[in-house]
Amino acid sequence: MMSDLCSHLVESDYAVSQDYDCIVQATGPVASNHDKDERTELTQKSIQAEDKQTDCLLETESVPEHSVPQTATEQLTVMPPHEQVEPSPSSSSSSSFEIVDMDPLKQLYEPVYPHWFYCRKLDSRDTWVPFSRGDSQKLEEAFLSGQDPNKIVVATDGGRFDVYLGQRMRFPVYWEQAATEVRRCSWFYKGDKDSRYIPYTEDFSERLEEAYMIALTLNEWKMRIELSSSEMVILHNPKLMVHYQPLGISDEWASSPAENSRQRTVKRAVESISVEIPPDEPSQIDHLMFMIHGIGPACDLRFRSIIHCVNDFRSASLNLLQTHFKKAQGELKIGRVEFLPVNWHSVLHGDATGVDKDIQRITLPSIGRLRNFTNETLLDLFFYNSPTYCQTIVDTVASEMNQLYVIFQQRNPEFQGGVSVVGHSLGSLILFDLLTNQKDSSKSDNRSEKAKSRNPCTEEAIQTLPEVLQELGLSEYSNVLQKEKVDLEALTLCTELDLKELGVPLGPRKKILSFVKSKKNRKTCTVNPVQHSAQEYEENATLDSVQLTICQTTEEKEDRDLLQPLLSSSVSTVDYEYFDVGIGQVSINYPRLLFKPDAFFAFGSPIGMFLTVRGLKRIDPNYSFPTCKSFFNIYHPFDPVAYRIEPMILPDTEIEPMLIPHHKGRKRMHLELKESLTRMSADIKNNVLGSLRNAWQSFTRFQIPALPPQTDCDATMPPQPELEKERKAEVRRVVEDTVSTKEKEEMDIKVGMLNGGRRIDYVLQEKPIESFNEYLFALQSHLCYWESEDTALLLLKEIYQNLGIILEHVQ
């Protein structure tokens, strides 16, 4: 029986091994007795090593039947006689077999290790993106934990997303966005028109893996896995697996699926496909930063939302941490900075306000695309100057930041770092007004005491009419005034004729009118800079001219009416330390933030222009935000929306903005070339002027009849070319020293207290191609900050410098 079974295997050239490591092949050359002995010894060792399971079986007609263990016959599959194929004859022998060294051909089945992916919309197409290896491992461990998957939630992407394992869905934590599908992937396919590999569903991947295991263990390829009646996957061999998809036109005469199908390449395991797996983010968070967008729903030229732009900015910062803070990150001194987007545009243009419907009713039908673009973007500027919608925008920004801060604290209870804010375009102006109107609780008591000591009308505002009359010695006229229902406010509005009609004599009338006049003068004393000494003005003058609060009491309304004539003129400097009045700005209520920002970064900001339009010509050097210590105005040199801040603080000083270094540690080549040409032109100019001066002197001097005799001193003088070289070197050193001294002096300039005495304006370096045409790249310059590595590095440098971490120089 055993010999018959082996003859079947020999004739069909068929080798089986689920637990075997060797293959029997019909090759042709006759095996010698020495080969047979070695083969027998190898078989015996394999049997012993596999615990009664045979690794290799080689039988010829001379081998006894009892030499094969009985357990091996139970694992062999015999092909039917009608499917048996005669072996091809060999040139040297018609029926002989040879054992081949099987180490290079050994193929043990190993289960595939899946990797988790999530689906993302990219260019209106579904794109499958892999999780980082750490997140994928967490998802796989949760999947294999044996718990109810409907109750398992795994935080991924640095805690910004939650994956609900039972639903296979990924939900954002800090912003509103559609949930995306999550998939446990092990098999992938890619067509001719596909740029990325697409994972199969989990159920079909299990079918493919099961078929692959059978084909590999039984060495039985050409296996078909049917997806439908006309769609299939054929496993040709471990390296070639094809997915055949019908073309839509059936051909009954096609001899193979490839002739009537569209082929897709099939791959097993994520290691076999070309996909970039993102690195794991550090678990430690050192700083939290909120980023507020400007006008419109799109933040870049690709019309992406603030969420996608912040994701790119976060990725750039992670890469810069690995290159510029490599040592500190390797020593686990730092982790990462978390950037969270704040979206206010969707709330303003949502159904709650109904502003889009109102605007659409009055929009002309012509040039529809341009008008829609204007309604969605440029109108945000007018909305911010509207009392109704300005309050909506400010409330949305403040509430969003407060809500995100609370959620972040709940999910990261061990967080002890600081918080900063970033505003782009109009978002920077919103933050500027919001931070200007914050109240520092630690300083409010001291300010109120100073205000009372310098503004006596605050005490009188709480006095009653009988108390005032008693103070003036006119208590007997209290009943007369109360009979006419005259209170203290009405008394200040009474004229001398009104008091005379009430029967008040001339003497008491004059006392009352003098009191009313002195009260009005005391109300206006704090807004009149002439009545303050220079020391008091320098100590207390601030930028509260942009404070916008609602006048809630009658006295505040009266104060505002009295101050209105002064506010109409922007010539005089006004102190708004104790009066909540704005210049050219709507009156709204600014909410209080739950945190005190460490720094405020403005990208492409129009703050300077808006303050000037509001009537503010100068920012007091002593002014600083009540709750924020630092302020940086970052802009591109070709940005049409950006304006400077430092000239408003130091109007009489002309200083250049600070040049932001390139993230690779030096200036851009074209800027260095421009500076070199500038120095070279200065040298040429000096040489030309010197040559002309020498020529003119030679023409105008008197003729000398004879040369004087050469002295020893003249003989020791160096030749003229050497003197010229020394002079050029000296000029070059002077120019370089002047440039370096100028840069050092500009860094040491104290520019007010808005940034703690440090510089405020920082300018990016334009790219070489942008230098050819400033107008062509103007719009792109306003939207370049989200992908600017130089900007991200400046933020990281300022954040970690406060933590004692020094930026590493990259060569």
PDB file of N, CA, C and O in Angstrom, residues 464-492:
ATOM      1  N   THR A 464     -25.790 110.028  47.841  1.00  0.00           N
ATOM      2  CA  THR A 464     -27.194 110.355  47.594  1.00  0.00           C
ATOM      3  C   THR A 464     -27.373 111.871  47.649  1.00  0.00           C
ATOM      4  O   THR A 464     -26.485 112.607  48.097  1.00  0.00           O
ATOM      5  N   LEU A 465     -28.552 112.320  47.210  1.00  0.00           N
ATOM      6  CA  LEU A 465     -28.820 113.766  47.194  1.00  0.00           C
ATOM      7  C   LEU A 465     -28.810 114.374  48.599  1.00  0.00           C
ATOM      8  O   LEU A 465     -28.209 115.449  48.802  1.00  0.00           O
ATOM      9  N   PRO A 466     -29.441 113.739  49.604  1.00  0.00           N
ATOM     10  CA  PRO A 466     -29.361 114.337  50.955  1.00  0.00           C
ATOM     11  C   PRO A 466     -27.929 114.448  51.462  1.00  0.00           C
ATOM     12  O   PRO A 466     -27.584 115.430  52.149  1.00  0.00           O
ATOM     13  N   GLU A 467     -27.081 113.471  51.151  1.00  0.00           N
ATOM     14  CA  GLU A 467     -25.699 113.547  51.611  1.00  0.00           C
ATOM     15  C   GLU A 467     -24.967 114.709  50.953  1.00  0.00           C
ATOM     16  O   GLU A 467     -24.177 115.409  51.603  1.00  0.00           O
ATOM     17  N   VAL A 468     -25.226 114.942  49.675  1.00  0.00           N
ATOM     18  CA  VAL A 468     -24.572 116.057  48.976  1.00  0.00           C
ATOM     19  C   VAL A 468     -25.047 117.398  49.548  1.00  0.00           C
ATOM     20  O   VAL A 468     -24.247 118.309  49.795  1.00  0.00           O
ATOM     21  N   LEU A 469     -26.365 117.527  49.767  1.00  0.00           N
ATOM     22  CA  LEU A 469     -26.887 118.780  50.312  1.00  0.00           C
ATOM     23  C   LEU A 469     -26.376 119.026  51.726  1.00  0.00           C
ATOM     24  O   LEU A 469     -26.100 120.176  52.113  1.00  0.00           O
ATOM     25  N   GLN A 470     -26.250 117.947  52.509  1.00  0.00           N
ATOM     26  CA  GLN A 470     -25.705 118.097  53.854  1.00  0.00           C
ATOM     27  C   GLN A 470     -24.252 118.528  53.804  1.00  0.00           C
ATOM     28  O   GLN A 470     -23.810 119.344  54.629  1.00  0.00           O
ATOM     29  N   GLU A 471     -23.505 118.009  52.837  1.00  0.00           N
ATOM     30  CA  GLU A 471     -22.099 118.397  52.686  1.00  0.00           C
ATOM     31  C   GLU A 471     -21.973 119.867  52.287  1.00  0.00           C
ATOM     32  O   GLU A 471     -21.044 120.557  52.723  1.00  0.00           O
ATOM     33  N   LEU A 472     -22.949 120.361  51.504  1.00  0.00           N
ATOM     34  CA  LEU A 472     -22.922 121.760  51.071  1.00  0.00           C
ATOM     35  C   LEU A 472     -23.570 122.693  52.082  1.00  0.00           C
ATOM     36  O   LEU A 472     -23.579 123.923  51.890  1.00  0.00           O
ATOM     37  N   GLY A 473     -24.166 122.126  53.139  1.00  0.00           N
ATOM     38  CA  GLY A 473     -24.838 122.956  54.127  1.00  0.00           C
ATOM     39  C   GLY A 473     -26.185 123.460  53.662  1.00  0.00           C
ATOM     40  O   GLY A 473     -26.634 124.535  54.090  1.00  0.00           O
ATOM     41  N   LEU A 474     -26.842 122.690  52.807  1.00  0.00           N
ATOM     42  CA  LEU A 474     -28.129 123.090  52.243  1.00  0.00           C
ATOM     43  C   LEU A 474     -29.186 122.037  52.511  1.00  0.00           C
ATOM     44  O   LEU A 474     -30.037 121.740  51.670  1.00  0.00           O
ATOM     45  N   SER A 475     -29.197 121.474  53.719  1.00  0.00           N
ATOM     46  CA  SER A 475     -30.123 120.399  54.032  1.00  0.00           C
ATOM     47  C   SER A 475     -31.563 120.882  54.031  1.00  0.00           C
ATOM     48  O   SER A 475     -32.502 120.096  53.799  1.00  0.00           O
ATOM     49  N   GLU A 476     -31.798 122.188  54.275  1.00  0.00           N
ATOM     50  CA  GLU A 476     -33.170 122.662  54.331  1.00  0.00           C
ATOM     51  C   GLU A 476     -33.867 122.639  52.977  1.00  0.00           C
ATOM     52  O   GLU A 476     -35.102 122.706  52.902  1.00  0.00           O
ATOM     53  N   TYR A 477     -33.106 122.531  51.898  1.00  0.00           N
ATOM     54  CA  TYR A 477     -33.717 122.478  50.565  1.00  0.00           C
ATOM     55  C   TYR A 477     -33.907 121.037  50.071  1.00  0.00           C
ATOM     56  O   TYR A 477     -34.307 120.818  48.929  1.00  0.00           O
ATOM     57  N   SER A 478     -33.666 120.063  50.949  1.00  0.00           N
ATOM     58  CA  SER A 478     -33.809 118.669  50.540  1.00  0.00           C
ATOM     59  C   SER A 478     -35.269 118.330  50.253  1.00  0.00           C
ATOM     60  O   SER A 478     -35.587 117.651  49.283  1.00  0.00           O
ATOM     61  N   ASN A 479     -36.196 118.833  51.126  1.00  0.00           N
ATOM     62  CA  ASN A 479     -37.601 118.517  50.904  1.00  0.00           C
ATOM     63  C   ASN A 479     -38.128 119.154  49.623  1.00  0.00           C
ATOM     64  O   ASN A 479     -38.965 118.575  48.922  1.00  0.00           O
ATOM     65  N   VAL A 480     -37.609 120.366  49.308  1.00  0.00           N
ATOM     66  CA  VAL A 480     -38.068 121.048  48.091  1.00  0.00           C
ATOM     67  C   VAL A 480     -37.672 120.252  46.847  1.00  0.00           C
ATOM     68  O   VAL A 480     -38.467 120.056  45.925  1.00  0.00           O
ATOM     69  N   LEU A 481     -36.444 119.781  46.826  1.00  0.00           N
ATOM     70  CA  LEU A 481     -35.976 119.019  45.657  1.00  0.00           C
ATOM     71  C   LEU A 481     -36.647 117.654  45.568  1.00  0.00           C
ATOM     72  O   LEU A 481     -36.976 117.173  44.470  1.00  0.00           O
ATOM     73  N   GLN A 482     -36.821 116.974  46.719  1.00  0.00           N
ATOM     74  CA  GLN A 482     -37.463 115.669  46.699  1.00  0.00           C
ATOM     75  C   GLN A 482     -38.930 115.777  46.297  1.00  0.00           C
ATOM     76  O   GLN A 482     -39.492 114.854  45.687  1.00  0.00           O
ATOM     77  N   LYS A 483     -39.571 116.913  46.642  1.00  0.00           N
ATOM     78  CA  LYS A 483     -40.964 117.110  46.249  1.00  0.00           C
ATOM     79  C   LYS A 483     -41.098 117.157  44.736  1.00  0.00           C
ATOM     80  O   LYS A 483     -42.089 116.683  44.175  1.00  0.00           O
ATOM     81  N   GLU A 484     -40.091 117.714  44.059  1.00  0.00           N
ATOM     82  CA  GLU A 484     -40.082 117.766  42.601  1.00  0.00           C
ATOM     83  C   GLU A 484     -39.416 116.540  41.979  1.00  0.00           C
ATOM     84  O   GLU A 484     -39.181 116.511  40.762  1.00  0.00           O
ATOM     85  N   LYS A 485     -39.110 115.530  42.857  1.00  0.00           N
ATOM     86  CA  LYS A 485     -38.488 114.283  42.398  1.00  0.00           C
ATOM     87  C   LYS A 485     -37.163 114.520  41.671  1.00  0.00           C
ATOM     88  O   LYS A 485     -36.889 113.966  40.615  1.00  0.00           O
ATOM     89  N   VAL A 486     -36.382 115.377  42.290  1.00  0.00           N
ATOM     90  CA  VAL A 486     -35.052 115.679  41.751  1.00  0.00           C
ATOM     91  C   VAL A 486     -34.032 114.858  42.536  1.00  0.00           C
ATOM     92  O   VAL A 486     -33.889 115.055  43.756  1.00  0.00           O
ATOM     93  N   ASP A 487     -33.360 113.945  41.852  1.00  0.00           N
ATOM     94  CA  ASP A 487     -32.296 113.177  42.496  1.00  0.00           C
ATOM     95  C   ASP A 487     -30.953 113.775  42.118  1.00  0.00           C
ATOM     96  O   ASP A 487     -30.872 114.850  41.510  1.00  0.00           O
ATOM     97  N   LEU A 488     -29.880 113.067  42.473  1.00  0.00           N
ATOM     98  CA  LEU A 488     -28.552 113.601  42.236  1.00  0.00           C
ATOM     99  C   LEU A 488     -28.253 113.725  40.747  1.00  0.00           C
ATOM    100  O   LEU A 488     -27.659 114.708  40.300  1.00  0.00           O
ATOM    101  N   GLU A 489     -28.699 112.745  39.961  1.00  0.00           N
ATOM    102  CA  GLU A 489     -28.462 112.805  38.526  1.00  0.00           C
ATOM    103  C   GLU A 489     -29.226 113.959  37.889  1.00  0.00           C
ATOM    104  O   GLU A 489     -28.699 114.680  37.025  1.00  0.00           O
ATOM    105  N   ALA A 490     -30.497 114.157  38.331  1.00  0.00           N
ATOM    106  CA  ALA A 490     -31.283 115.268  37.797  1.00  0.00           C
ATOM    107  C   ALA A 490     -30.709 116.610  38.226  1.00  0.00           C
ATOM    108  O   ALA A 490     -30.800 117.600  37.499  1.00  0.00           O
ATOM    109  N   LEU A 491     -30.137 116.635  39.426  1.00  0.00           N
ATOM    110  CA  LEU A 491     -29.548 117.877  39.909  1.00  0.00           C
ATOM    111  C   LEU A 491     -28.393 118.321  39.030  1.00  0.00           C
ATOM    112  O   LEU A 491     -28.202 119.522  38.799  1.00  0.00           O
ATOM    113  N   THR A 492     -27.603 117.385  38.544  1.00  0.00           N
ATOM    114  CA  THR A 492     -26.472 117.754  37.685  1.00  0.00           C
ATOM    115  C   THR A 492     -26.929 118.290  36.336  1.00  0.00           C
ATOM    116  O   THR A 492     -26.152 118.958  35.640  1.00  0.00           O
TER     117      THR A 492
END
